[in-house]
PDB file of C-alpha atoms in Angstrom:
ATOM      1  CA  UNK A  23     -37.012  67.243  57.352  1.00  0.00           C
ATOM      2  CA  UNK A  24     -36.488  70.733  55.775  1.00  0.00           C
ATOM      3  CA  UNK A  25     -38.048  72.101  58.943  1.00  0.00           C
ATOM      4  CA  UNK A  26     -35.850  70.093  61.897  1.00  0.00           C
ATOM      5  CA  UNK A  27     -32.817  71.097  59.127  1.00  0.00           C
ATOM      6  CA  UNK A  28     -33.338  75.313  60.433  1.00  0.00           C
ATOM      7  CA  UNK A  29     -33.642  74.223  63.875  1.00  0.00           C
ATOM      8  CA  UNK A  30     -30.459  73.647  66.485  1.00  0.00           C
ATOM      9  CA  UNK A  31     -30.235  70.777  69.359  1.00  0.00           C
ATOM     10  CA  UNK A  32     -31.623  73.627  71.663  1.00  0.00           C
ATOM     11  CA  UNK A  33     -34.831  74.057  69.320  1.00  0.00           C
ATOM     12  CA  UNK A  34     -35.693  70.443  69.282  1.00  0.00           C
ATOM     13  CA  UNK A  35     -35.612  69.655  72.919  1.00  0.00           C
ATOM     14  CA  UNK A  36     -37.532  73.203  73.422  1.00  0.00           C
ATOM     15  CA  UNK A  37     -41.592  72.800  74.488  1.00  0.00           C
ATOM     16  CA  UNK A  38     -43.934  75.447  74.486  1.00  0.00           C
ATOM     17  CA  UNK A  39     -45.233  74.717  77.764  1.00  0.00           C
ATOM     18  CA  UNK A  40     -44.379  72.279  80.489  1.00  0.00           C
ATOM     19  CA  UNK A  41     -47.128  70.373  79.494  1.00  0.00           C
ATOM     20  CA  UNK A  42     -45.936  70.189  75.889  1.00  0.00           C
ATOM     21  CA  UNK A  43     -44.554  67.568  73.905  1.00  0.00           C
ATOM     22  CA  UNK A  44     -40.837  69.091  71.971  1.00  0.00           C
ATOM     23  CA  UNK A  45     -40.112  68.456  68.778  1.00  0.00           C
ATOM     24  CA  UNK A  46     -38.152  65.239  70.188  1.00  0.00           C
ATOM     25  CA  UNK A  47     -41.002  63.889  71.449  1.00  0.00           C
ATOM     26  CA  UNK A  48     -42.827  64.373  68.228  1.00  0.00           C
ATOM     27  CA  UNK A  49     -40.398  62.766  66.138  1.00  0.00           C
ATOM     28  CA  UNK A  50     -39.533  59.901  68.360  1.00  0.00           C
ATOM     29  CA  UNK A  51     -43.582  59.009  68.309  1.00  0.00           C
ATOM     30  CA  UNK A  52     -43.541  59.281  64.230  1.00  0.00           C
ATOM     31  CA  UNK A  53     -40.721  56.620  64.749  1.00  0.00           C
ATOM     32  CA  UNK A  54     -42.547  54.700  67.196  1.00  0.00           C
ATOM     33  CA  UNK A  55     -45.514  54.210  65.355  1.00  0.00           C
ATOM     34  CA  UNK A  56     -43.910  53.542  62.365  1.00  0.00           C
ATOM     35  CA  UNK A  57     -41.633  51.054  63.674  1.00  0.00           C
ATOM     36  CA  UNK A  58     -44.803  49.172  65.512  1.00  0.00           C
ATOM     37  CA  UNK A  59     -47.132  49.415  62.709  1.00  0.00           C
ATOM     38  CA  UNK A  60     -44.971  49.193  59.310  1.00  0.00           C
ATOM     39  CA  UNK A  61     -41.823  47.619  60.342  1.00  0.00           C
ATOM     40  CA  UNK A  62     -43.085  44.573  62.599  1.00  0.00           C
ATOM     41  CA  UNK A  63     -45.965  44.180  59.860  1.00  0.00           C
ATOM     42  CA  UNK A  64     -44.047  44.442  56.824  1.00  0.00           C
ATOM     43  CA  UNK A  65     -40.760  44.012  57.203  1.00  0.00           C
ATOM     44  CA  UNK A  66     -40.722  41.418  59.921  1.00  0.00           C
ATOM     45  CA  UNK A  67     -38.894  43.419  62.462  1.00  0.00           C
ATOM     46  CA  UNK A  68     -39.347  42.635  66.524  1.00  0.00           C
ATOM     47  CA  UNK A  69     -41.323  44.658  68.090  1.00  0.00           C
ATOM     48  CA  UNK A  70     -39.341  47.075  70.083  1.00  0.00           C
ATOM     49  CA  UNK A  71     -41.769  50.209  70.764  1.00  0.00           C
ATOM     50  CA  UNK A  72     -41.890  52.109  74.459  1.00  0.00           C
ATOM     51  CA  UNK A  73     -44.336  54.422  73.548  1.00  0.00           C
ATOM     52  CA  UNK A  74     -44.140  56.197  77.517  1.00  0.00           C
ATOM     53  CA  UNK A  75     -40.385  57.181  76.647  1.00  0.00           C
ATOM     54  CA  UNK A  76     -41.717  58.944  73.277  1.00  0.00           C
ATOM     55  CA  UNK A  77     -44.009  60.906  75.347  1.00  0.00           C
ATOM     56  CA  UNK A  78     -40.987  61.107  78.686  1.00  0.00           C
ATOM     57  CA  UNK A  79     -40.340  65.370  79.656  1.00  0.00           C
ATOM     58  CA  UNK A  80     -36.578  64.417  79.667  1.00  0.00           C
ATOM     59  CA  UNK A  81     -36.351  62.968  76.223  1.00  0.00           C
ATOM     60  CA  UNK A  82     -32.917  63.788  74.939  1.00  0.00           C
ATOM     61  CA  UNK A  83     -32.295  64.139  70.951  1.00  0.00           C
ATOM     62  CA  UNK A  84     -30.073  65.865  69.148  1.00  0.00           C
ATOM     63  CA  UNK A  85     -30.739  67.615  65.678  1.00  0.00           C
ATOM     64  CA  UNK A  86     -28.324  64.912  64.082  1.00  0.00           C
ATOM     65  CA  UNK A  87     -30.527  61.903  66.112  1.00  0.00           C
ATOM     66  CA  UNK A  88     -33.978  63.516  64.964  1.00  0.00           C
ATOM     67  CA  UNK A  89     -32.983  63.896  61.242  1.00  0.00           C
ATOM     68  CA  UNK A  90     -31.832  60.293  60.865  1.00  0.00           C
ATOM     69  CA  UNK A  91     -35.086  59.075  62.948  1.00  0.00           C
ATOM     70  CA  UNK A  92     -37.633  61.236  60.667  1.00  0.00           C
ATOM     71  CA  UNK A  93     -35.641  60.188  57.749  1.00  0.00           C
ATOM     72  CA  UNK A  94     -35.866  56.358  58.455  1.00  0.00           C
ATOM     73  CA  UNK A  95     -39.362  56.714  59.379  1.00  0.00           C
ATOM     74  CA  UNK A  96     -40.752  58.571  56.084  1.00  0.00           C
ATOM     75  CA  UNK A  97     -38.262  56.060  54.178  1.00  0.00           C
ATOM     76  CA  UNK A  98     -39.919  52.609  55.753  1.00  0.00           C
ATOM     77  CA  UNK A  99     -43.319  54.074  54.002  1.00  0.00           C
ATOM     78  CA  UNK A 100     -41.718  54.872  51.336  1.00  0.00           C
ATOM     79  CA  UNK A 101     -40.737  51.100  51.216  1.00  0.00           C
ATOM     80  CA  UNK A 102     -44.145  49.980  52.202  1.00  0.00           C
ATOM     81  CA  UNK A 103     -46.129  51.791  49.425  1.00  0.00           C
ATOM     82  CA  UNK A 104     -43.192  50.235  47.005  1.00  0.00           C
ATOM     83  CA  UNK A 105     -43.857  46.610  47.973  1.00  0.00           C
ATOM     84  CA  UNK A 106     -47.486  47.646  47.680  1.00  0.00           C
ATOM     85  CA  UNK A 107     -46.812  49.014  44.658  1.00  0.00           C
ATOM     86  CA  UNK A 108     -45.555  45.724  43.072  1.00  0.00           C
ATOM     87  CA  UNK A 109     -47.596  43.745  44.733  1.00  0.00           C
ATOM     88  CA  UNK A 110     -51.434  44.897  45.439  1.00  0.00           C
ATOM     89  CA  UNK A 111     -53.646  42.564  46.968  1.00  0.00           C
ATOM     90  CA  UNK A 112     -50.993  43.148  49.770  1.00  0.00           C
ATOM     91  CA  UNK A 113     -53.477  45.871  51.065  1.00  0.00           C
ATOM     92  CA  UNK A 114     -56.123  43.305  51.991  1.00  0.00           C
ATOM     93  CA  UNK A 115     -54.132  41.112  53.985  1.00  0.00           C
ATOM     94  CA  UNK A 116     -54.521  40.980  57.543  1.00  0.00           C
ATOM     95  CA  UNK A 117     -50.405  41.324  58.437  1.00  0.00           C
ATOM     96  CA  UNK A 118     -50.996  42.336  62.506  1.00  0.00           C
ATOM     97  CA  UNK A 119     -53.041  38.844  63.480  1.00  0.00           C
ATOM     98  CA  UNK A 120     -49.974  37.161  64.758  1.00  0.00           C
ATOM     99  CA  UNK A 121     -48.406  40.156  66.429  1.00  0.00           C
ATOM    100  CA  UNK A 122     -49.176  41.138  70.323  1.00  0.00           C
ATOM    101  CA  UNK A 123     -52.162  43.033  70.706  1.00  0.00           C
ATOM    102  CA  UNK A 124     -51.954  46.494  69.490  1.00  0.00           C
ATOM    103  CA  UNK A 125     -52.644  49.574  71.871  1.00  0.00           C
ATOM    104  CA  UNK A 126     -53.119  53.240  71.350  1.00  0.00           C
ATOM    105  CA  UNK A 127     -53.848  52.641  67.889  1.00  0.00           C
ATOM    106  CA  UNK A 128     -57.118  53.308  66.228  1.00  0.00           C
ATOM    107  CA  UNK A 129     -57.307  50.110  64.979  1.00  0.00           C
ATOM    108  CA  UNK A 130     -56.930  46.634  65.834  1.00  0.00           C
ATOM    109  CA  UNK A 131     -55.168  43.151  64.933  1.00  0.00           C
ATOM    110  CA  UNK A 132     -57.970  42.664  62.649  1.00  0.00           C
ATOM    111  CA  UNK A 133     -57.250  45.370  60.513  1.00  0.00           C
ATOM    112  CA  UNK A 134     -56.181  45.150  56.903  1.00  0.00           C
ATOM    113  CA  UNK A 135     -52.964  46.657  55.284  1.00  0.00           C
ATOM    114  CA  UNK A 136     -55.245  49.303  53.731  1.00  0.00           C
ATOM    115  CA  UNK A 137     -57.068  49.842  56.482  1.00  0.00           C
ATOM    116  CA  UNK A 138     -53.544  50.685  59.148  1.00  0.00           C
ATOM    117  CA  UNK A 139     -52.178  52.914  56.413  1.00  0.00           C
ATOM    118  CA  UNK A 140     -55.096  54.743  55.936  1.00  0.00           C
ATOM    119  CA  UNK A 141     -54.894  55.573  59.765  1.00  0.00           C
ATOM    120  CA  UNK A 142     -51.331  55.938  59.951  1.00  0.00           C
ATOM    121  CA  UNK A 143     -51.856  58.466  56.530  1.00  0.00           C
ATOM    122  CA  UNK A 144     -54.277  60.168  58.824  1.00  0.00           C
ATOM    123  CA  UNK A 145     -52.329  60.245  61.889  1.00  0.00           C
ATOM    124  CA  UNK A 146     -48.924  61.338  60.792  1.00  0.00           C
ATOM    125  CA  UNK A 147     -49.807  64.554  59.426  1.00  0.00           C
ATOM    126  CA  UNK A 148     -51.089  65.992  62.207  1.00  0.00           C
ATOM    127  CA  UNK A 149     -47.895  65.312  64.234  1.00  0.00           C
ATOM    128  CA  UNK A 150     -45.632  66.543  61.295  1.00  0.00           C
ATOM    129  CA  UNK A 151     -47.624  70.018  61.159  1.00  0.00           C
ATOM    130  CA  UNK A 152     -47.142  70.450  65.182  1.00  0.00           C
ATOM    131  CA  UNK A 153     -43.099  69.878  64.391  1.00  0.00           C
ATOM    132  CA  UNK A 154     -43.701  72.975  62.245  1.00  0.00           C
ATOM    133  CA  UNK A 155     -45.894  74.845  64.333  1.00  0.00           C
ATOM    134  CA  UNK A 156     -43.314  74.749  67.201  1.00  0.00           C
ATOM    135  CA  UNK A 157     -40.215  75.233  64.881  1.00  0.00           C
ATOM    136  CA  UNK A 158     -42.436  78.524  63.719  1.00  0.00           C
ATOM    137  CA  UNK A 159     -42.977  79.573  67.458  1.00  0.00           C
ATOM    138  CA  UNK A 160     -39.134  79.049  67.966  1.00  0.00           C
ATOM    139  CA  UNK A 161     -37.748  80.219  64.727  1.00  0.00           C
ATOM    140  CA  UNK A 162     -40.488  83.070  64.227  1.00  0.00           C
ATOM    141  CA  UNK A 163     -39.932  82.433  60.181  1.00  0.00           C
ATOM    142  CA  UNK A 164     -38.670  79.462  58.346  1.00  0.00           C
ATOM    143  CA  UNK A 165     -37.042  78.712  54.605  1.00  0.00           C
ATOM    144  CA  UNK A 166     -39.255  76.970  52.458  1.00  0.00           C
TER     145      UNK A 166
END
């Protein structure tokens, strides 16, 4: 968040290349797969996810929009790792069986709790550090 915070609307709908996903783009897939994976799973919340508009050229989000979606996504795993937290063997239960087949995902219905987080731990950095990389390309220097 600190990073979109130094950036304006301009900065977050800017893409390196035409081939390039913005900062929008970025954030709205961090919300996507979090929603899918942590908030059907765990929180019993309807499935809802168009991952082709996370991806679309002509996504339009404002600096306001992107805060509050990279805010509620970090805060659902927040959430998550609390009820795990309190309640353990949550990790080996198998929470996507009943829900539609998952796609672009690196793992399947079958996995375990433990076994999605541990991908989505592995996935979401590497989105996060390409927000920064093009709010450094745009911003040349940012406030830490």
């Amino acid at each position: 968040m600190q990073v979109i915070e130094q950036l304006s609307d301009e900065d977050i709908l800017w893409t390196p290349t035409l081939d390039s996903n913005s900062i929008a783009n970025l954030v709205a897939h961090i919300w996507g797969t979090v929603h899918q994976r942590i908030e059907t799973a765990f929180f019993n919340v309807p499935d809802s996810r168009d991952r082709d508009k996370e991806f679309d050229r002509g996504l339009q989000l404002s600096k306001a929009q992107a805060l509050e979606l990279i805010s509620k996504s970090f805060d659902r795993i927040i959430m998550v790792l609390e009820k795990i937290r309190a309640k353990p063997e949550l990790l080996l239960e198998q929470p996507y069986l009943s829900l539609s087949p998952l796609t672009n995902s690196g793992v399947d219905n079958q996995a375990t709790a433990l076994e999605m987080l541990l991908h989505q731990f592995r996935h979401l950095p590497g989105h996060t550090a390409q927000i920064t990389y093009i709010a450094k390309m745009r911003k040349g220097h940012l406030q830490w």
